Amino acid sequence: MAQILVRNGIQAVGEGLTSLVIIGKKSVLQAVSFEGRLQEVAQKFVGDSSSWNSMVSRITSSGRLPLHYELAHLIAVPDTASRGNTPTNSHALFRDMRSVTYPIDVQNVHIVLFAEYSDVLAHVAAIARTFCKFSMKTSATEVRSLNVNIDVVCDQFTSQDAHFLTDLSESVRETARLIDTPANILTTDALVEEAVKVGHAVGATVSVIRGEDLLAGGFGGIYHVGKAGPTPPAFVVLSHEVAGSTENIALVGKGVVYDTGGLQIKTKTGMPNMKRDMGGAAGMLETFSALVKNGFSQTLHVCLCIVENNVSPIANKPDDVIQMLSGKTVEINNTDAEGRLILADGVFYAKEILNATTIFDMATLTGAQAWLSGRMHGAAMTNDEELEHAVREFFF
């Protein structure tokens, strides 16, 4: 399995055969001088400075250029962006990195990333996503071990940034592992165990409410959506409390480990891939992990609403009326609109019990999002204009 280390500046790699990947936006690569450390690591693949200058002058606006029998690669990230993507063009980098194959005898992957500071986080996250953790292919006789070094070349980049992005890379890959794991393995009980493990690893306070205790505690949304599943629904809270904190932030994640649609069942083409309906919970759990590992200075909670929306004689029916944690009653008219029911309990708990001053809720909530903001953008909605501007500035 690959181990990723992010470093500040070009450094040496360990012993063994190494595959080199040089990455940057076209405009950034064309300004790079082929001297010093870059020349030391790339000369055997690229040649001399005149070869480098000739190569970067002819690269297309985007794409991957294989070098030296596929042992080295040059990836140009587009400089321009349309309204259908982001200025970082991290999706293009992910696509090109995913197409890279490493010879079976390669032990080290040395990635040299030339980037503007505003692009570094998105580019490192895109790279990390390509080193998947989950696989159950029968052809994989053994798990391959790779040492992956991402050397960031950027004037403003610091060693503290490198440490954070190493942890972020692990969180990105853990999020993907959880989403990739099928629901017959990642049951509600298994996702609870994953969350508890993260909580203990970072020294957080852990609270788990499960099964009939949810109903007794008033969590009608989570309980009634998840009661038909083969394993019980659960609500997990991890808390990182900081004395003197001026902010109390809660992350709330939708954790539907599988969504059949319930009694109003999905179609044969609409149901596949519904194992990913817990992506919000996975993302928020690993966000919490990365922030706490790096000494987040404010009080932070993560609330995970974990269910399986399945079919059984006790499943929610259209016309059923349930009572939420808030005390409000809700009439079910679509059993496949379960996300808002479980999140309502989670958000109410964050606001009224945890007294959160800011709540971030992340969910694979509705297919309508694809029509609103497309395949490259998530949709963001908030009741705070200042926060909306901050989100837009960060992501777009």
mmCIF file of C-alpha atoms in Angstrom, residues 22-201:
data_model
loop_
_atom_site.group_PDB
_atom_site.id
_atom_site.type_symbol
_atom_site.label_atom_id
_atom_site.label_comp_id
_atom_site.label_asym_id
_atom_site.label_seq_id
_atom_site.Cartn_x
_atom_site.Cartn_y
_atom_site.Cartn_z
ATOM 1 C CA ILE A 22 6.728 16.377 -12.772
ATOM 2 C CA ILE A 23 3.533 18.423 -12.481
ATOM 3 C CA GLY A 24 2.561 22.047 -12.948
ATOM 4 C CA LYS A 25 0.353 24.430 -14.808
ATOM 5 C CA LYS A 26 1.741 25.108 -18.272
ATOM 6 C CA SER A 27 2.644 28.710 -17.449
ATOM 7 C CA VAL A 28 4.405 27.641 -14.247
ATOM 8 C CA LEU A 29 6.392 24.854 -15.936
ATOM 9 C CA GLN A 30 7.574 27.175 -18.686
ATOM 10 C CA ALA A 31 9.079 29.478 -16.051
ATOM 11 C CA VAL A 32 10.977 26.654 -14.293
ATOM 12 C CA SER A 33 14.742 26.626 -14.654
ATOM 13 C CA PHE A 34 16.324 23.211 -15.189
ATOM 14 C CA GLU A 35 19.043 23.684 -12.611
ATOM 15 C CA GLY A 36 19.986 22.553 -9.122
ATOM 16 C CA ARG A 37 17.827 19.894 -7.479
ATOM 17 C CA LEU A 38 15.459 19.481 -10.452
ATOM 18 C CA GLN A 39 18.381 18.708 -12.717
ATOM 19 C CA GLU A 40 19.754 16.192 -10.195
ATOM 20 C CA VAL A 41 16.520 14.178 -10.003
ATOM 21 C CA ALA A 42 15.349 14.561 -13.614
ATOM 22 C CA GLN A 43 18.495 14.568 -15.749
ATOM 23 C CA LYS A 44 18.516 10.821 -16.446
ATOM 24 C CA PHE A 45 14.900 11.040 -17.650
ATOM 25 C CA VAL A 46 14.911 14.399 -19.437
ATOM 26 C CA GLY A 47 18.478 15.117 -20.483
ATOM 27 C CA ASP A 48 20.064 18.558 -20.250
ATOM 28 C CA SER A 49 18.562 22.032 -19.859
ATOM 29 C CA SER A 50 18.142 22.527 -23.606
ATOM 30 C CA SER A 51 16.080 19.317 -23.783
ATOM 31 C CA TRP A 52 13.962 20.533 -20.866
ATOM 32 C CA ASN A 53 13.404 23.957 -22.439
ATOM 33 C CA SER A 54 12.499 22.388 -25.762
ATOM 34 C CA MET A 55 10.065 19.981 -24.091
ATOM 35 C CA VAL A 56 8.191 22.552 -21.991
ATOM 36 C CA SER A 57 7.971 24.981 -24.899
ATOM 37 C CA ARG A 58 6.074 22.379 -26.928
ATOM 38 C CA ILE A 59 3.747 20.929 -24.302
ATOM 39 C CA THR A 60 0.066 21.271 -24.990
ATOM 40 C CA SER A 61 -2.263 23.254 -22.733
ATOM 41 C CA SER A 62 -2.942 20.103 -20.716
ATOM 42 C CA GLY A 63 -2.241 16.400 -20.608
ATOM 43 C CA ARG A 64 0.405 13.814 -19.723
ATOM 44 C CA LEU A 65 3.651 13.276 -21.601
ATOM 45 C CA PRO A 66 5.353 9.920 -20.824
ATOM 46 C CA LEU A 67 9.165 9.989 -20.705
ATOM 47 C CA HIS A 68 11.920 7.372 -20.612
ATOM 48 C CA TYR A 69 9.963 4.136 -21.102
ATOM 49 C CA GLU A 70 7.103 5.227 -18.821
ATOM 50 C CA LEU A 71 9.475 5.650 -15.865
ATOM 51 C CA ALA A 72 8.892 9.409 -15.894
ATOM 52 C CA HIS A 73 5.968 11.629 -16.797
ATOM 53 C CA LEU A 74 5.355 15.330 -17.337
ATOM 54 C CA ILE A 75 1.824 16.507 -16.566
ATOM 55 C CA ALA A 76 0.674 19.954 -17.663
ATOM 56 C CA VAL A 77 -2.369 21.273 -15.803
ATOM 57 C CA PRO A 78 -4.530 23.738 -17.785
ATOM 58 C CA ASP A 79 -4.074 27.426 -16.983
ATOM 59 C CA THR A 80 -7.586 28.457 -17.941
ATOM 60 C CA ALA A 81 -10.907 27.409 -16.477
ATOM 61 C CA SER A 82 -14.503 27.638 -17.601
ATOM 62 C CA ARG A 83 -17.559 27.949 -15.401
ATOM 63 C CA GLY A 84 -17.741 24.146 -15.522
ATOM 64 C CA ASN A 85 -14.577 23.595 -13.471
ATOM 65 C CA THR A 86 -12.329 25.416 -10.981
ATOM 66 C CA PRO A 87 -9.270 27.663 -11.430
ATOM 67 C CA THR A 88 -7.061 24.956 -9.882
ATOM 68 C CA ASN A 89 -8.175 22.448 -12.561
ATOM 69 C CA SER A 90 -7.546 19.715 -10.001
ATOM 70 C CA HIS A 91 -10.003 17.449 -11.831
ATOM 71 C CA ALA A 92 -7.705 17.476 -14.888
ATOM 72 C CA LEU A 93 -4.712 16.636 -12.694
ATOM 73 C CA PHE A 94 -6.635 13.749 -11.105
ATOM 74 C CA ARG A 95 -7.568 12.405 -14.557
ATOM 75 C CA ASP A 96 -3.978 12.500 -15.818
ATOM 76 C CA MET A 97 -2.473 11.106 -12.602
ATOM 77 C CA ARG A 98 -4.936 8.234 -12.670
ATOM 78 C CA SER A 99 -3.672 7.261 -16.125
ATOM 79 C CA VAL A 100 -0.093 6.839 -14.862
ATOM 80 C CA THR A 101 1.044 3.245 -14.422
ATOM 81 C CA TYR A 102 4.107 2.283 -12.413
ATOM 82 C CA PRO A 103 6.276 -0.685 -13.471
ATOM 83 C CA ILE A 104 6.028 -3.634 -11.110
ATOM 84 C CA ASP A 105 9.596 -3.220 -9.847
ATOM 85 C CA VAL A 106 9.199 0.489 -8.960
ATOM 86 C CA GLN A 107 9.478 1.088 -5.214
ATOM 87 C CA ASN A 108 9.429 4.886 -5.051
ATOM 88 C CA VAL A 109 7.201 7.441 -6.749
ATOM 89 C CA HIS A 110 8.787 10.888 -6.743
ATOM 90 C CA ILE A 111 6.297 13.630 -7.584
ATOM 91 C CA VAL A 112 7.626 17.152 -8.066
ATOM 92 C CA LEU A 113 4.793 19.698 -7.994
ATOM 93 C CA PHE A 114 5.421 23.233 -9.210
ATOM 94 C CA ALA A 115 2.450 25.361 -8.163
ATOM 95 C CA GLU A 116 1.177 28.706 -7.034
ATOM 96 C CA TYR A 117 0.351 28.702 -3.336
ATOM 97 C CA SER A 118 -3.407 29.010 -3.938
ATOM 98 C CA ASP A 119 -3.354 25.788 -5.997
ATOM 99 C CA VAL A 120 -1.225 23.597 -3.748
ATOM 100 C CA LEU A 121 -3.927 22.149 -1.488
ATOM 101 C CA ALA A 122 -6.247 21.164 -4.348
ATOM 102 C CA HIS A 123 -3.386 19.685 -6.384
ATOM 103 C CA VAL A 124 -2.007 17.599 -3.515
ATOM 104 C CA ALA A 125 -5.518 16.323 -2.698
ATOM 105 C CA ALA A 126 -6.048 15.361 -6.367
ATOM 106 C CA ILE A 127 -2.758 13.461 -6.401
ATOM 107 C CA ALA A 128 -3.569 11.663 -3.132
ATOM 108 C CA ARG A 129 -6.924 10.468 -4.513
ATOM 109 C CA THR A 130 -5.166 8.453 -7.218
ATOM 110 C CA PHE A 131 -3.441 6.184 -4.683
ATOM 111 C CA CYS A 132 -6.470 4.099 -3.690
ATOM 112 C CA LYS A 133 -6.521 2.056 -0.508
ATOM 113 C CA PHE A 134 -9.470 -0.279 -1.122
ATOM 114 C CA SER A 135 -9.329 -3.242 -3.476
ATOM 115 C CA MET A 136 -10.749 -6.759 -3.324
ATOM 116 C CA LYS A 137 -9.734 -7.873 -6.809
ATOM 117 C CA THR A 138 -8.876 -11.560 -6.929
ATOM 118 C CA SER A 139 -6.031 -10.797 -9.326
ATOM 119 C CA ALA A 140 -4.256 -8.775 -6.650
ATOM 120 C CA THR A 141 -2.176 -11.521 -5.061
ATOM 121 C CA GLU A 142 -0.429 -9.118 -2.724
ATOM 122 C CA VAL A 143 -0.720 -5.499 -1.661
ATOM 123 C CA ARG A 144 1.910 -3.451 -3.442
ATOM 124 C CA SER A 145 4.042 -1.137 -1.317
ATOM 125 C CA LEU A 146 5.022 2.251 -2.736
ATOM 126 C CA ASN A 147 6.807 5.154 -1.092
ATOM 127 C CA VAL A 148 5.247 8.301 -2.550
ATOM 128 C CA ASN A 149 7.031 11.601 -2.007
ATOM 129 C CA ILE A 150 5.276 14.795 -3.139
ATOM 130 C CA ASP A 151 7.832 17.597 -3.252
ATOM 131 C CA VAL A 152 6.132 20.987 -3.474
ATOM 132 C CA VAL A 153 8.085 23.821 -5.098
ATOM 133 C CA CYS A 154 6.425 27.101 -4.146
ATOM 134 C CA ASP A 155 7.914 30.233 -2.569
ATOM 135 C CA GLN A 156 5.259 30.600 0.150
ATOM 136 C CA PHE A 157 5.076 26.903 1.018
ATOM 137 C CA THR A 158 6.381 25.953 4.490
ATOM 138 C CA SER A 159 7.315 22.791 6.359
ATOM 139 C CA GLN A 160 4.182 23.279 8.486
ATOM 140 C CA ASP A 161 2.116 23.263 5.289
ATOM 141 C CA ALA A 162 3.865 20.043 4.251
ATOM 142 C CA HIS A 163 2.999 18.376 7.566
ATOM 143 C CA PHE A 164 -0.654 19.381 7.266
ATOM 144 C CA LEU A 165 -0.891 18.197 3.656
ATOM 145 C CA THR A 166 0.633 14.835 4.587
ATOM 146 C CA ASP A 167 -2.207 14.375 7.085
ATOM 147 C CA LEU A 168 -4.726 15.731 4.575
ATOM 148 C CA SER A 169 -3.528 13.226 1.956
ATOM 149 C CA GLU A 170 -4.136 10.382 4.387
ATOM 150 C CA SER A 171 -7.594 11.742 5.206
ATOM 151 C CA VAL A 172 -8.475 12.037 1.506
ATOM 152 C CA ARG A 173 -7.450 8.432 0.930
ATOM 153 C CA GLU A 174 -9.273 7.203 4.042
ATOM 154 C CA THR A 175 -12.429 8.999 2.889
ATOM 155 C CA ALA A 176 -12.135 7.245 -0.480
ATOM 156 C CA ARG A 177 -11.522 3.877 1.211
ATOM 157 C CA LEU A 178 -14.700 4.196 3.256
ATOM 158 C CA ILE A 179 -16.751 5.256 0.225
ATOM 159 C CA ASP A 180 -15.332 2.448 -1.932
ATOM 160 C CA THR A 181 -16.081 -0.256 0.656
ATOM 161 C CA PRO A 182 -19.352 -2.093 -0.133
ATOM 162 C CA ALA A 183 -22.209 -2.108 2.361
ATOM 163 C CA ASN A 184 -21.967 -5.841 3.068
ATOM 164 C CA ILE A 185 -18.603 -4.987 4.658
ATOM 165 C CA LEU A 186 -19.079 -1.368 5.756
ATOM 166 C CA THR A 187 -22.295 -1.923 7.697
ATOM 167 C CA THR A 188 -23.611 0.688 10.111
ATOM 168 C CA ASP A 189 -21.793 -1.156 12.918
ATOM 169 C CA ALA A 190 -18.547 -1.105 10.921
ATOM 170 C CA LEU A 191 -18.825 2.629 10.191
ATOM 171 C CA VAL A 192 -19.411 3.287 13.896
ATOM 172 C CA GLU A 193 -16.238 1.308 14.664
ATOM 173 C CA GLU A 194 -14.309 3.360 12.103
ATOM 174 C CA ALA A 195 -15.506 6.590 13.711
ATOM 175 C CA VAL A 196 -14.701 5.436 17.229
ATOM 176 C CA LYS A 197 -11.212 4.404 16.097
ATOM 177 C CA VAL A 198 -10.587 7.886 14.657
ATOM 178 C CA GLY A 199 -11.877 9.497 17.846
ATOM 179 C CA HIS A 200 -9.556 7.485 20.063
ATOM 180 C CA ALA A 201 -6.592 8.076 17.734
#
